[in-house]
Structure formats: structure tokens, C-alpha cells
Tab-separated table of C-alpha atoms in Angstrom:
chain	number	residue	atom	x	y	z
X	1	UNK	CA	-13.307	-6.249	-5.054
X	2	UNK	CA	-16.970	-6.513	-4.045
X	3	UNK	CA	-20.112	-6.198	-6.412
X	4	UNK	CA	-22.405	-9.010	-4.830
X	5	UNK	CA	-22.436	-10.055	-1.386
X	6	UNK	CA	-20.553	-13.556	-0.980
X	7	UNK	CA	-22.197	-16.216	-0.183
X	8	UNK	CA	-20.511	-18.255	1.785
X	9	UNK	CA	-19.972	-17.974	5.514
X	10	UNK	CA	-16.123	-18.161	6.159
X	11	UNK	CA	-15.161	-17.892	9.850
X	12	UNK	CA	-15.480	-14.051	10.741
X	13	UNK	CA	-16.473	-14.924	14.564
X	14	UNK	CA	-18.307	-12.461	16.206
X	15	UNK	CA	-17.293	-11.241	19.671
X	16	UNK	CA	-19.453	-12.794	22.711
X	17	UNK	CA	-18.974	-12.248	26.069
X	18	UNK	CA	-17.873	-15.146	28.197
X	19	UNK	CA	-19.466	-16.479	31.308
X	20	UNK	CA	-17.550	-16.684	34.908
X	21	UNK	CA	-18.384	-19.739	36.632
X	22	UNK	CA	-18.782	-19.291	40.403
X	23	UNK	CA	-16.360	-21.705	42.122
X	24	UNK	CA	-17.727	-23.535	45.582
X	25	UNK	CA	-15.372	-24.164	48.025
X	26	UNK	CA	-14.211	-20.948	49.370
X	27	UNK	CA	-12.424	-20.166	45.926
X	28	UNK	CA	-12.372	-17.352	44.095
X	29	UNK	CA	-14.552	-16.927	41.132
X	30	UNK	CA	-13.045	-17.983	37.846
X	31	UNK	CA	-12.133	-14.997	35.595
X	32	UNK	CA	-14.398	-14.680	32.704
X	33	UNK	CA	-13.180	-16.804	29.618
X	34	UNK	CA	-14.411	-15.088	26.158
X	35	UNK	CA	-13.475	-16.076	22.703
X	36	UNK	CA	-9.483	-15.776	21.607
X	37	UNK	CA	-10.061	-12.268	19.720
X	38	UNK	CA	-8.313	-10.198	18.337
X	39	UNK	CA	-7.621	-6.725	19.099
X	40	UNK	CA	-5.899	-3.766	17.371
X	41	UNK	CA	-5.019	-1.230	20.176
X	42	UNK	CA	-3.377	2.096	19.130
X	43	UNK	CA	-0.758	4.040	21.169
X	44	UNK	CA	-1.276	8.274	20.424
X	45	UNK	CA	0.160	9.195	17.386
X	46	UNK	CA	4.397	9.245	17.229
X	47	UNK	CA	3.986	7.910	20.320
X	48	UNK	CA	5.805	4.810	21.948
X	49	UNK	CA	3.893	1.658	22.121
X	50	UNK	CA	5.545	0.372	25.801
X	51	UNK	CA	2.685	1.946	27.509
X	52	UNK	CA	-0.072	0.426	25.689
X	53	UNK	CA	1.839	-2.835	25.863
X	54	UNK	CA	2.032	-3.019	29.573
X	55	UNK	CA	-2.200	-1.986	29.806
X	56	UNK	CA	-1.920	-4.986	27.637
X	57	UNK	CA	-0.233	-7.028	29.854
X	58	UNK	CA	-2.568	-5.980	32.962
X	59	UNK	CA	-5.741	-6.392	30.788
X	60	UNK	CA	-4.867	-10.069	29.922
X	61	UNK	CA	-3.707	-9.659	26.425
X	62	UNK	CA	-0.810	-11.313	24.571
X	63	UNK	CA	1.020	-8.728	21.934
X	64	UNK	CA	1.435	-10.774	18.926
X	65	UNK	CA	2.787	-8.226	17.089
X	66	UNK	CA	4.188	-4.677	17.542
X	67	UNK	CA	4.325	-2.388	14.939
X	68	UNK	CA	6.113	0.519	16.731
X	69	UNK	CA	6.658	2.378	13.463
X	70	UNK	CA	3.214	3.482	13.336
X	71	UNK	CA	1.887	2.883	17.245
X	72	UNK	CA	-0.415	-0.364	16.260
X	73	UNK	CA	0.035	-3.346	18.553
X	74	UNK	CA	-1.834	-6.651	17.122
X	75	UNK	CA	-3.372	-8.382	20.082
X	76	UNK	CA	-5.034	-11.527	21.518
X	77	UNK	CA	-7.167	-12.130	24.530
X	78	UNK	CA	-10.091	-14.390	25.804
X	79	UNK	CA	-10.506	-11.707	28.231
X	80	UNK	CA	-14.155	-10.570	27.547
X	81	UNK	CA	-13.426	-7.035	29.081
X	82	UNK	CA	-10.324	-6.579	27.706
X	83	UNK	CA	-11.415	-3.653	25.513
X	84	UNK	CA	-12.379	-2.063	28.788
X	85	UNK	CA	-9.620	-2.679	31.132
X	86	UNK	CA	-6.990	-2.028	28.329
X	87	UNK	CA	-8.279	1.883	27.450
X	88	UNK	CA	-5.987	4.636	29.792
X	89	UNK	CA	-2.863	6.260	29.341
X	90	UNK	CA	-0.961	5.153	26.486
X	91	UNK	CA	-3.918	4.120	24.388
X	92	UNK	CA	-5.631	6.632	22.295
X	93	UNK	CA	-8.143	3.851	20.965
X	94	UNK	CA	-8.509	-0.148	20.910
X	95	UNK	CA	-11.243	-2.234	18.660
X	96	UNK	CA	-11.788	-5.946	18.436
X	97	UNK	CA	-11.461	-6.772	14.897
X	98	UNK	CA	-13.727	-10.198	15.241
X	99	UNK	CA	-16.728	-9.781	12.833
X	100	UNK	CA	-14.505	-7.665	10.459
X	101	UNK	CA	-13.045	-9.950	8.286
X	102	UNK	CA	-13.600	-8.801	4.439
X	103	UNK	CA	-15.059	-11.440	1.963
X	104	UNK	CA	-13.062	-10.827	-0.664
X	105	UNK	CA	-14.814	-10.606	-4.433
X	106	UNK	CA	-13.332	-13.377	-6.352
X	107	UNK	CA	-15.112	-12.998	-8.900
X	108	UNK	CA	-15.610	-15.762	-11.545
X	109	UNK	CA	-13.084	-17.421	-13.129
X	110	UNK	CA	-13.195	-18.923	-16.826
X	111	UNK	CA	-10.242	-21.236	-16.966
X	112	UNK	CA	-8.584	-21.917	-20.359
X	113	UNK	CA	-8.720	-25.547	-21.635
X	114	UNK	CA	-5.441	-27.312	-21.919
X	115	UNK	CA	-6.385	-27.801	-25.749
X	116	UNK	CA	-7.157	-24.038	-25.992
X	117	UNK	CA	-3.954	-23.583	-24.494
X	118	UNK	CA	-2.108	-25.483	-26.630
X	119	UNK	CA	-3.825	-24.413	-29.922
X	120	UNK	CA	-2.824	-20.494	-29.122
X	121	UNK	CA	-1.200	-18.840	-32.075
X	122	UNK	CA	-0.881	-15.580	-30.628
X	123	UNK	CA	2.210	-13.476	-32.150
X	124	UNK	CA	5.524	-15.588	-30.930
X	125	UNK	CA	7.384	-12.236	-30.187
X	126	UNK	CA	5.677	-11.761	-27.527
X	127	UNK	CA	3.499	-15.033	-26.273
X	128	UNK	CA	1.158	-17.430	-27.228
X	129	UNK	CA	-2.170	-16.313	-25.868
X	130	UNK	CA	-1.491	-12.573	-26.514
X	131	UNK	CA	-4.237	-12.544	-29.032
X	132	UNK	CA	-6.435	-12.576	-26.396
X	133	UNK	CA	-4.898	-10.316	-24.384
X	134	UNK	CA	-7.504	-7.411	-26.085
X	135	UNK	CA	-5.938	-5.225	-22.612
X	136	UNK	CA	-2.781	-4.630	-23.723
X	137	UNK	CA	-2.990	-3.250	-27.240
X	138	UNK	CA	-5.678	-0.663	-25.287
X	139	UNK	CA	-3.121	0.619	-23.010
X	140	UNK	CA	-0.023	0.399	-25.834
X	141	UNK	CA	1.864	-2.610	-23.965
X	142	UNK	CA	3.711	-3.896	-27.408
X	143	UNK	CA	5.095	-0.007	-28.026
X	144	UNK	CA	6.121	0.440	-24.692
X	145	UNK	CA	7.731	-3.398	-24.459
X	146	UNK	CA	10.156	-2.048	-27.324
X	147	UNK	CA	11.247	0.651	-25.323
X	148	UNK	CA	11.248	-0.419	-22.231
X	149	UNK	CA	9.808	-3.579	-20.563
X	150	UNK	CA	10.712	-3.079	-16.673
X	151	UNK	CA	13.390	-3.559	-14.891
X	152	UNK	CA	14.444	-5.834	-11.982
X	153	UNK	CA	15.258	-3.205	-9.302
X	154	UNK	CA	11.504	-2.452	-9.250
X	155	UNK	CA	9.181	-4.795	-7.067
X	156	UNK	CA	5.620	-4.621	-6.454
X	157	UNK	CA	4.164	-5.610	-3.701
X	158	UNK	CA	0.983	-7.661	-4.603
X	159	UNK	CA	-1.384	-7.763	-1.069
X	160	UNK	CA	-3.701	-10.212	-2.208
X	161	UNK	CA	-4.775	-14.087	-1.742
X	162	UNK	CA	-0.876	-15.359	-2.290
X	163	UNK	CA	0.924	-15.866	-5.685
X	164	UNK	CA	1.747	-19.576	-6.885
X	165	UNK	CA	5.499	-19.477	-6.894
X	166	UNK	CA	5.232	-22.883	-9.095
X	167	UNK	CA	3.573	-21.423	-12.287
X	168	UNK	CA	5.212	-21.172	-15.227
X	169	UNK	CA	4.670	-17.594	-16.384
X	170	UNK	CA	5.558	-16.695	-12.647
X	171	UNK	CA	8.050	-18.586	-11.228
X	172	UNK	CA	11.187	-16.328	-12.472
X	173	UNK	CA	9.165	-13.330	-11.346
X	174	UNK	CA	8.527	-13.328	-7.809
X	175	UNK	CA	11.199	-11.975	-5.473
X	176	UNK	CA	10.713	-14.848	-2.863
X	177	UNK	CA	12.985	-12.855	-0.299
X	178	UNK	CA	10.773	-10.317	0.093
X	179	UNK	CA	7.405	-12.558	-0.035
X	180	UNK	CA	5.263	-12.967	3.016
X	181	UNK	CA	2.197	-14.209	4.519
X	182	UNK	CA	0.647	-11.337	6.868
X	183	UNK	CA	-2.433	-13.659	7.758
X	184	UNK	CA	-3.548	-12.410	11.294
X	185	UNK	CA	-1.440	-9.592	11.605
X	186	UNK	CA	1.788	-11.531	12.017
X	187	UNK	CA	4.492	-12.022	9.334
X	188	UNK	CA	5.665	-15.625	7.823
X	189	UNK	CA	8.257	-15.820	5.440
X	190	UNK	CA	7.723	-19.294	4.425
X	191	UNK	CA	7.316	-20.371	0.515
X	192	UNK	CA	4.146	-22.186	1.605
X	193	UNK	CA	2.593	-19.420	3.491
X	194	UNK	CA	2.391	-16.980	0.901
X	195	UNK	CA	1.078	-19.145	-1.704
X	196	UNK	CA	-2.404	-19.158	-2.238
X	197	UNK	CA	-4.570	-22.462	-1.283
X	198	UNK	CA	-8.468	-21.507	-2.093
X	199	UNK	CA	-8.019	-18.205	-4.129
X	200	UNK	CA	-6.561	-17.771	-7.726
X	201	UNK	CA	-7.439	-14.110	-7.450
X	202	UNK	CA	-3.593	-12.716	-6.311
X	203	UNK	CA	-2.113	-14.966	-8.912
X	204	UNK	CA	-4.269	-13.572	-11.498
X	205	UNK	CA	-3.396	-9.873	-10.514
X	206	UNK	CA	0.221	-10.855	-10.842
X	207	UNK	CA	0.269	-12.015	-13.957
X	208	UNK	CA	-1.471	-8.792	-15.019
X	209	UNK	CA	1.491	-6.728	-13.570
X	210	UNK	CA	4.575	-9.282	-14.543
X	211	UNK	CA	3.766	-12.376	-16.230
X	212	UNK	CA	7.313	-13.538	-17.990
X	213	UNK	CA	7.925	-13.261	-21.640
X	214	UNK	CA	9.063	-16.754	-22.253
X	215	UNK	CA	7.080	-18.517	-25.011
X	216	UNK	CA	4.600	-19.608	-22.577
X	217	UNK	CA	1.141	-18.246	-21.910
X	218	UNK	CA	0.607	-14.647	-21.633
X	219	UNK	CA	2.381	-11.130	-20.914
X	220	UNK	CA	2.548	-8.627	-17.926
X	221	UNK	CA	2.363	-5.070	-18.666
X	222	UNK	CA	5.920	-5.021	-16.954
X	223	UNK	CA	7.359	-8.496	-17.325
X	224	UNK	CA	11.052	-7.013	-16.173
X	225	UNK	CA	9.752	-6.010	-12.575
X	226	UNK	CA	10.213	-8.588	-9.674
X	227	UNK	CA	6.429	-9.295	-7.652
X	228	UNK	CA	6.557	-9.797	-4.155
X	229	UNK	CA	3.321	-11.882	-2.851
X	230	UNK	CA	2.160	-9.872	0.480
X	231	UNK	CA	-0.388	-12.559	1.382
X	232	UNK	CA	-3.129	-10.766	3.657
X	233	UNK	CA	-6.522	-13.359	2.400
X	234	UNK	CA	-6.839	-16.232	4.629
X	235	UNK	CA	-7.786	-19.612	3.274
X	236	UNK	CA	-11.367	-18.766	4.049
X	237	UNK	CA	-10.982	-15.734	1.330
X	238	UNK	CA	-11.262	-13.194	4.011
X	239	UNK	CA	-8.947	-9.702	4.666
X	240	UNK	CA	-8.767	-8.795	7.998
X	241	UNK	CA	-7.417	-5.128	8.922
X	242	UNK	CA	-4.650	-6.781	11.071
X	243	UNK	CA	-3.602	-8.280	8.068
X	244	UNK	CA	-3.815	-5.226	5.596
X	245	UNK	CA	-1.690	-3.243	8.431
X	246	UNK	CA	0.792	-5.762	8.353
X	247	UNK	CA	0.950	-6.084	4.386
X	248	UNK	CA	1.652	-2.276	3.850
X	249	UNK	CA	4.324	-1.740	6.920
X	250	UNK	CA	5.952	-5.319	5.453
X	251	UNK	CA	6.212	-3.783	1.782
X	252	UNK	CA	7.694	-0.272	3.294
X	253	UNK	CA	10.486	-1.912	5.066
X	254	UNK	CA	11.476	-4.795	2.431
X	255	UNK	CA	12.025	-2.234	-0.696
X	256	UNK	CA	8.829	-2.313	-2.314
X	257	UNK	CA	8.449	0.750	-4.238
X	258	UNK	CA	4.739	-0.352	-5.307
X	259	UNK	CA	1.868	-2.190	-3.838
X	260	UNK	CA	-1.426	-3.316	-5.479
X	261	UNK	CA	-4.397	-3.302	-3.417
X	262	UNK	CA	-8.164	-5.231	-5.143
X	263	UNK	CA	-9.849	-5.158	-1.887
X	264	UNK	CA	-11.370	-3.259	0.350
X	265	UNK	CA	-11.152	-3.235	4.243
X	266	UNK	CA	-13.929	-3.756	6.694
X	267	UNK	CA	-17.183	-5.739	5.596
X	268	UNK	CA	-19.136	-2.538	5.453
X	269	UNK	CA	-17.727	-1.344	1.874
X	270	UNK	CA	-17.413	1.975	3.758
X	271	UNK	CA	-15.271	2.650	7.122
X	272	UNK	CA	-17.140	5.996	8.835
X	273	UNK	CA	-14.668	7.769	10.871
X	274	UNK	CA	-17.278	8.902	12.888
X	275	UNK	CA	-18.149	5.476	13.937
X	276	UNK	CA	-17.084	4.159	17.439
X	277	UNK	CA	-16.407	0.769	15.749
X	278	UNK	CA	-14.803	1.645	12.624
X	279	UNK	CA	-12.677	4.278	13.554
X	280	UNK	CA	-9.868	2.506	15.186
X	281	UNK	CA	-9.736	0.403	12.106
X	282	UNK	CA	-9.477	4.030	9.968
X	283	UNK	CA	-6.641	5.093	11.901
X	284	UNK	CA	-4.676	1.928	12.033
X	285	UNK	CA	-4.849	1.619	8.209
X	286	UNK	CA	-4.017	5.373	7.528
X	287	UNK	CA	-1.312	5.409	9.621
X	288	UNK	CA	0.480	1.992	7.892
X	289	UNK	CA	-0.586	3.848	4.291
X	290	UNK	CA	0.939	7.011	5.494
X	291	UNK	CA	4.060	5.415	6.779
X	292	UNK	CA	4.280	3.330	3.435
X	293	UNK	CA	4.466	6.430	1.305
X	294	UNK	CA	7.298	8.249	3.668
X	295	UNK	CA	9.463	5.388	2.265
X	296	UNK	CA	8.666	5.588	-0.943
X	297	UNK	CA	5.970	3.484	-1.921
X	298	UNK	CA	2.738	4.349	-4.030
X	299	UNK	CA	-0.242	2.253	-3.301
X	300	UNK	CA	-2.558	1.949	-5.930
X	301	UNK	CA	-6.267	0.587	-5.182
X	302	UNK	CA	-9.227	-0.568	-6.831
X	303	UNK	CA	-12.291	1.298	-7.136
X	304	UNK	CA	-14.818	-1.232	-6.337
X	305	UNK	CA	-17.468	-3.272	-8.256
X	306	UNK	CA	-20.840	-2.168	-6.948
X	307	UNK	CA	-21.333	0.557	-9.095
X	308	UNK	CA	-21.555	2.971	-6.631
X	309	UNK	CA	-20.581	6.868	-6.681
X	310	UNK	CA	-17.901	7.611	-4.067
X	311	UNK	CA	-18.334	10.941	-4.509
X	312	UNK	CA	-22.044	11.270	-3.655
X	313	UNK	CA	-22.446	8.586	-0.560
X	314	UNK	CA	-25.778	8.216	0.933
X	315	UNK	CA	-26.576	5.044	1.794
X	316	UNK	CA	-25.256	1.517	1.652
X	317	UNK	CA	-27.196	-1.376	0.610
X	318	UNK	CA	-24.582	-4.049	0.282
X	319	UNK	CA	-22.362	-4.315	3.618
X	320	UNK	CA	-21.626	-6.040	5.769
X	321	UNK	CA	-20.455	-8.751	2.950
X	322	UNK	CA	-19.802	-11.812	5.842
X	323	UNK	CA	-23.461	-12.584	6.462
X	324	UNK	CA	-24.634	-16.335	6.611
X	325	UNK	CA	-26.434	-17.647	3.322
X	326	UNK	CA	-29.838	-16.145	3.064
X	327	UNK	CA	-29.264	-13.317	5.852
X	328	UNK	CA	-29.573	-9.810	3.958
X	329	UNK	CA	-27.493	-6.881	5.019
X	330	UNK	CA	-29.459	-3.963	6.747
X	331	UNK	CA	-29.188	-0.884	4.791
X	332	UNK	CA	-26.934	1.952	6.167
X	333	UNK	CA	-28.565	5.363	5.541
X	334	UNK	CA	-27.348	9.286	6.321
X	335	UNK	CA	-23.789	8.425	5.315
X	336	UNK	CA	-21.842	11.336	4.905
X	337	UNK	CA	-17.932	12.123	3.845
X	338	UNK	CA	-16.733	10.756	6.864
X	339	UNK	CA	-17.155	7.266	5.188
X	340	UNK	CA	-14.797	5.965	3.042
X	341	UNK	CA	-13.771	3.120	0.992
X	342	UNK	CA	-10.469	2.062	2.123
X	343	UNK	CA	-7.598	1.989	1.103
X	344	UNK	CA	-9.248	3.343	-2.441
X	345	UNK	CA	-10.066	6.510	-0.530
X	346	UNK	CA	-7.265	6.943	1.687
X	347	UNK	CA	-4.756	9.788	1.337
X	348	UNK	CA	-2.089	10.080	-1.648
X	349	UNK	CA	-3.683	6.401	-3.166
X	350	UNK	CA	-4.518	5.819	-6.966
X	351	UNK	CA	-8.092	4.815	-7.133
X	352	UNK	CA	-8.435	3.169	-10.328
X	353	UNK	CA	-11.895	2.505	-12.088
X	354	UNK	CA	-12.683	-0.169	-15.229
X	355	UNK	CA	-13.260	-0.030	-18.471
X	356	UNK	CA	-14.070	-2.966	-20.891
X	357	UNK	CA	-12.968	-3.423	-24.826
X	358	UNK	CA	-15.036	-0.702	-25.821
X	359	UNK	CA	-13.789	1.740	-23.595
X	360	UNK	CA	-16.773	2.598	-22.003
X	361	UNK	CA	-16.992	2.249	-17.866
X	362	UNK	CA	-17.879	-1.423	-17.052
X	363	UNK	CA	-21.132	-1.748	-15.654
X	364	UNK	CA	-19.917	-2.888	-12.226
X	365	UNK	CA	-17.577	-0.158	-11.544
X	366	UNK	CA	-17.694	2.128	-9.067
X	367	UNK	CA	-16.976	5.537	-9.779
X	368	UNK	CA	-16.776	9.325	-8.310
X	369	UNK	CA	-15.815	13.042	-9.276
X	370	UNK	CA	-12.456	13.298	-7.539
X	371	UNK	CA	-12.423	9.982	-6.049
X	372	UNK	CA	-10.871	8.124	-9.445
X	373	UNK	CA	-7.479	8.919	-10.516
X	374	UNK	CA	-7.389	7.056	-13.536
X	375	UNK	CA	-8.821	3.984	-15.291
X	376	UNK	CA	-7.924	0.614	-17.154
X	377	UNK	CA	-9.003	-2.441	-18.473
X	378	UNK	CA	-11.122	-4.350	-16.216
X	379	UNK	CA	-12.966	-6.178	-18.315
X	380	UNK	CA	-16.927	-6.130	-18.971
X	381	UNK	CA	-18.749	-9.247	-20.343
X	382	UNK	CA	-22.231	-8.579	-19.606
X	383	UNK	CA	-22.195	-5.839	-22.631
X	384	UNK	CA	-20.250	-5.228	-25.414
X	385	UNK	CA	-22.160	-2.923	-26.775
X	386	UNK	CA	-25.179	-1.300	-25.580
X	387	UNK	CA	-27.852	-3.944	-24.528
X	388	UNK	CA	-25.554	-6.951	-26.354
X	389	UNK	CA	-24.356	-9.796	-24.408
X	390	UNK	CA	-20.648	-10.786	-24.753
X	391	UNK	CA	-18.753	-13.528	-23.708
X	392	UNK	CA	-15.597	-14.026	-21.334
X	393	UNK	CA	-13.362	-13.220	-23.942
X	394	UNK	CA	-13.937	-9.274	-23.096
X	395	UNK	CA	-12.819	-9.829	-20.004
X	396	UNK	CA	-8.994	-10.061	-18.399
X	397	UNK	CA	-6.581	-12.978	-19.209
X	398	UNK	CA	-4.315	-13.908	-16.901
X	399	UNK	CA	-2.458	-16.692	-14.482
X	400	UNK	CA	-4.415	-18.628	-12.172
X	401	UNK	CA	-3.011	-20.959	-9.411
X	402	UNK	CA	-4.896	-22.808	-6.277
X	403	UNK	CA	-4.915	-25.902	-4.612
X	404	UNK	CA	-6.903	-28.553	-5.795
X	405	UNK	CA	-9.013	-31.068	-3.205
X	406	UNK	CA	-5.799	-32.878	-2.712
X	407	UNK	CA	-3.596	-30.333	-1.874
X	408	UNK	CA	-1.841	-30.019	-4.849
X	409	UNK	CA	-0.911	-26.626	-6.957
X	410	UNK	CA	-2.991	-26.345	-10.167
X	411	UNK	CA	-1.876	-23.518	-12.182
X	412	UNK	CA	-3.181	-22.325	-15.466
X	413	UNK	CA	-4.746	-19.442	-17.317
X	414	UNK	CA	-8.262	-17.887	-17.393
X	415	UNK	CA	-10.633	-14.790	-17.582
X	416	UNK	CA	-12.010	-12.743	-14.211
X	417	UNK	CA	-13.499	-9.100	-14.495
X	418	UNK	CA	-13.467	-6.409	-11.962
X	419	UNK	CA	-11.691	-3.501	-10.717
X	420	UNK	CA	-9.287	-5.644	-9.004
X	421	UNK	CA	-8.219	-6.530	-12.734
X	422	UNK	CA	-7.863	-2.900	-13.550
X	423	UNK	CA	-5.858	-1.884	-10.748
X	424	UNK	CA	-2.874	-4.193	-11.567
X	425	UNK	CA	-3.093	-2.484	-15.025
X	426	UNK	CA	-2.378	0.777	-13.332
X	427	UNK	CA	0.374	-0.493	-11.464
X	428	UNK	CA	1.779	-2.552	-13.946
X	429	UNK	CA	2.189	1.157	-16.111
X	430	UNK	CA	2.841	2.854	-12.574
X	431	UNK	CA	6.038	-0.110	-12.659
X	432	UNK	CA	7.061	0.581	-16.006
X	433	UNK	CA	6.996	4.570	-15.055
X	434	UNK	CA	9.713	3.772	-12.187
X	435	UNK	CA	11.489	1.811	-14.528
X	436	UNK	CA	12.022	4.515	-16.912
X	437	UNK	CA	12.357	7.240	-14.597
X	438	UNK	CA	13.960	5.909	-11.254
X	439	UNK	CA	14.050	8.060	-8.400
X	440	UNK	CA	10.395	9.328	-8.687
X	441	UNK	CA	8.717	9.699	-5.209
X	442	UNK	CA	4.729	8.303	-4.673
X	443	UNK	CA	4.062	11.995	-5.324
X	444	UNK	CA	5.645	12.367	-8.459
X	445	UNK	CA	4.780	9.281	-9.615
X	446	UNK	CA	1.109	9.657	-9.171
X	447	UNK	CA	1.174	13.031	-10.973
X	448	UNK	CA	2.857	11.192	-13.597
X	449	UNK	CA	0.486	8.419	-14.081
X	450	UNK	CA	-2.497	10.970	-14.560
X	451	UNK	CA	-0.220	13.521	-16.812
X	452	UNK	CA	0.867	10.623	-19.312
X	453	UNK	CA	-3.188	9.255	-19.126
X	454	UNK	CA	-4.762	9.677	-22.252
X	455	UNK	CA	-8.258	11.599	-21.456
X	456	UNK	CA	-11.675	9.947	-21.887
X	457	UNK	CA	-14.807	11.791	-22.130
X	458	UNK	CA	-18.178	11.351	-20.198
X	459	UNK	CA	-20.723	9.706	-21.790
X	460	UNK	CA	-23.400	11.598	-22.813
X	461	UNK	CA	-26.428	12.040	-20.251
X	462	UNK	CA	-27.371	8.901	-18.531
X	463	UNK	CA	-24.827	5.820	-18.642
X	464	UNK	CA	-27.340	2.895	-18.695
X	465	UNK	CA	-25.927	-0.439	-19.877
X	466	UNK	CA	-28.729	-2.215	-19.304
X	467	UNK	CA	-31.715	-0.208	-20.749
X	468	UNK	CA	-35.164	-1.098	-20.069
X	469	UNK	CA	-34.077	-4.128	-17.826
X	470	UNK	CA	-37.311	-5.562	-16.025
X	471	UNK	CA	-37.943	-4.639	-12.458
X	472	UNK	CA	-37.472	-6.091	-9.971
X	473	UNK	CA	-33.896	-7.403	-10.771
X	474	UNK	CA	-34.254	-11.104	-9.808
X	475	UNK	CA	-31.450	-11.537	-7.726
X	476	UNK	CA	-30.462	-15.408	-8.534
X	477	UNK	CA	-29.854	-14.452	-11.921
X	478	UNK	CA	-28.384	-10.635	-12.423
X	479	UNK	CA	-26.567	-8.186	-9.681
X	480	UNK	CA	-28.673	-5.865	-8.137
X	481	UNK	CA	-25.893	-3.142	-8.999
X	482	UNK	CA	-26.936	-3.050	-12.512
X	483	UNK	CA	-28.165	0.213	-13.577
X	484	UNK	CA	-27.636	3.980	-14.809
X	485	UNK	CA	-25.076	5.930	-13.461
X	486	UNK	CA	-23.572	9.849	-13.898
X	487	UNK	CA	-20.588	10.675	-15.244
X	488	UNK	CA	-19.535	14.519	-14.028
X	489	UNK	CA	-16.696	16.604	-14.939
X	490	UNK	CA	-14.977	17.293	-18.047
X	491	UNK	CA	-11.308	16.452	-19.244
X	492	UNK	CA	-11.093	15.050	-15.684
X	493	UNK	CA	-14.511	13.173	-14.808
X	494	UNK	CA	-16.000	10.777	-12.453
X	495	UNK	CA	-15.822	7.783	-14.498
X	496	UNK	CA	-12.361	7.973	-16.008
X	497	UNK	CA	-10.358	10.582	-13.888
X	498	UNK	CA	-7.420	11.608	-15.796
X	499	UNK	CA	-7.889	9.173	-18.196
X	500	UNK	CA	-6.733	5.721	-19.531
X	501	UNK	CA	-3.299	4.423	-18.255
X	502	UNK	CA	-1.146	4.414	-21.314
X	503	UNK	CA	2.302	2.067	-21.149
X	504	UNK	CA	4.053	3.656	-24.420
X	505	UNK	CA	3.445	7.308	-22.407
X	506	UNK	CA	5.094	6.450	-19.504
X	507	UNK	CA	8.372	5.078	-21.022
X	508	UNK	CA	9.055	6.807	-24.075
């Protein structure tokens, strides 16, 4: 999830109008040609896509993926007037997704050296590096494993940047027959396609959920379950709406009971349903999520890393996050309840905030009364106690894997922090719950997670992990989202929702 605006420019294009050239010699003018652009074309809710597909063809578009289950087509076209010409009977809405690529918040990875791995002396009944996994003790994973460490009948879809299929802690954990790349909104089941390239994010997430207990590296929360790589982040580190739609539907139609979603959809952190440009994205994603729920999938999502009160939206300072180096975003003001963080605020999705080793809200974690459902360890390397610096070991240790400059997969272990890390803790606990109590519906499982969570009280008064930090904050040395926040609510509150997920409570 995002906390700082990404400082690199990826290939997130902006729609440009093509220019038709007049042809001499009495021939008709050549048709205008614009850039090859992706569109989401939505048929009316509950309707078939045949009329929409016919209009696509007439408007000089090509359907590259048809999601008839939800009435959504993924279309490519070079016709600069495509959006106007495709509108009509059989088409409810249409939107170009050019420029809507969201930069995945990778966060810094602090890798564990080969020497440290070799010298690790964790509990041999668990894993060599288990001693650095403070997060597992916080949610009572050892006690849970004594009762149930997960069932291979449970498959978790990791909608992310891919999972390294050669990692020694994950090679036996991946459901390869259910793994896929959804880049471009089109499925590709070849193993190379769903492995990671430049990003270790998805492999880190997968390790937290299901790293094997095999005497190597670390342990996952539910090492007995399977994970499936559902790659939705492209090689430039961007996720587009059509990839997310593809991912939700793939998980639903391939027997997955859970998905983990550590990203937000749209370079604007908040997707506004009353915005003509953003509304079709909301509609398509919401249809995909609702369909997945109807197929028995519980979707878990990270709350975000902007220290933002999602229950009181008025201004978005940090979006969009796909701008060139040196270009600052223009704040969006007068936001309202029609603007949502997707997928975290979609109905039925379990939204997870983050805490550090002390159990207090991580300085970066977004929050919100009535938005956050549960909390889980996400790490907090800035401040172990108020005002005191800490180290990378106060973040989350898990598996990492990505290609090097020569195209070789490099596997290892490393530390990351973010609600991207707290989300998979909740997903792993949910996987244990399904293993111990199979057959729960998504609604029942969501309620069970909350009922078994350990309530966390709000900090007294204003919560400020960086008291008296100098103003203005130097942007090159410190995140702009550092600052005070206020927790509202009682046993269920804006920082922690129903409380800390607990692995032992869901299996005992």
C-alpha cells in the first residue's frame, strides 16, 4: 500500500487524440488513429454482453477479455473517438484505463544477509529465523499450530506482483494449477508469467500467509494451506483496474476461498463514484468483488499507509501517485462519502490496519471508525516507543524473490513494513479459521474473525508518534503523512476495529 508518492515514472500512459491525415488524389481521408488504449466497457447490470460486443466492433475496438459473469468487457482500440462511438443501447458505461495505473507501494526491503541466515538459531521445532518473527507471537501462531496449522483444501489467492515458485520456503506451497497472470486483464497461466519480475512484494505477502515449516527460513501463519499467485502488478510496478477485475474473477472461478489485496485501485487513493471518469472503474470492481463473494470468497484488503482517516474524507493531498519525478499532485478538496479506497472500502471486504511491536497503531497506518474491521502486525521501524527510533527488526520478516539484472530469480528473506504486511496476517488467520471450521460463508468468516479478535483500546487523547517534529517537514528526509491522529470508538474503534486477529482463538 501507498504511503509516499512513488518517485519513478512507469508506463502509465495518458490518452491522446490521434490526428487524421488528409489524403490527396480523391481518396477519402484516413481514419484518425490514436494510441492503442485499454477500455472497460460495461453492459447493464445483469445483462448479457453481446450487444456491447457488437457496439465495440462497430466502434473499431477489439475485445481482449470478456467477463460475461459480470457484464464487463476489456477492450483495446486505437480509435480516438471510441468512448463516444461505443455508447448506446447495450452499454451502461465506458472508461479508458490509460493513466489509471496505480503505483504499488513496494516499501523498502531490508534483506537478511546470507551469513545471518546461516547463523540463525530460532526454535528448531519451528524455523531457523523464527526468533525474528515477533509478529507470530503477537497473534499466538505457535499455540495455533499445536492445534491446526492449516488444510491443503484451503487456497488463498494472492493478488499482487507474483510469487517466486523457486523459493525454498514457498516451492511446495503454491497451487500452480490455480496461479495466473492477469496483466492487461487477460489471463496467462504459464509459470513464467505469474512469477515476479522487479517486485518482491507478492512473495513477501505469500510467505507471511503460508511459508513452509521445513527447517528453512521462516514460518507462515498457515503453512498447511496453499497460496495461488494471481499477478495483477505489471513489470513497471503498476496495477490497472482491468487486472484487478480479472484477478477477483479468476479467484472466484478457481476454487479460492480467500484473497489478499495489498494495494488500492486507481492512482487517486480515493475512487469517487460521482466522478464520471472514476465511476465505471468503481462499477466494474464492485461487480467483480460481489461476484467473488457469491462464489464463496472472502476478500481481505489493507487499509493504506497514508495515516488517513477514512471515516472523515475531505481532502486527498498525495494523489495521483503516477506522476513524473518532480511533479507534485494537486490536492482534491471537497471529497465526501462517495469517495472510497478500493478495494478496502468495498462492501463485504475485510479491512485491516497495522500495528508495530508495541501493539500501537503504526505511524503510517490509515484508520477510520466503521471502516477498519480488524488490525494485525504490519511493523513500525520509526518508533518502537513514542519518540524513540527503532530498527528494521521492528518490521515484518518474510520471504522475498525477484529477478536480478541478468534475469535470474534471486530468493531470500527480508524485512518490510506497511498495511501490505498486516493484511496477509489477517488473511493467514482467516485461512486457519477455514481449516478448523470448513464451510463458513464469507459473511460468517468475516464475523468470526471479528468475534475472535482481541479488543484493543484507543490511545488516550491525540495519538502522535512524532511529538514536536519540526515544521515544515523536510520531504526528502521524512514522510509527509507523519502527524497526529485521533482514535474514536470504544471496544470497536477507528484504529483497531474489533481488535487484533488471533490465530489461536480461531482454531481452539
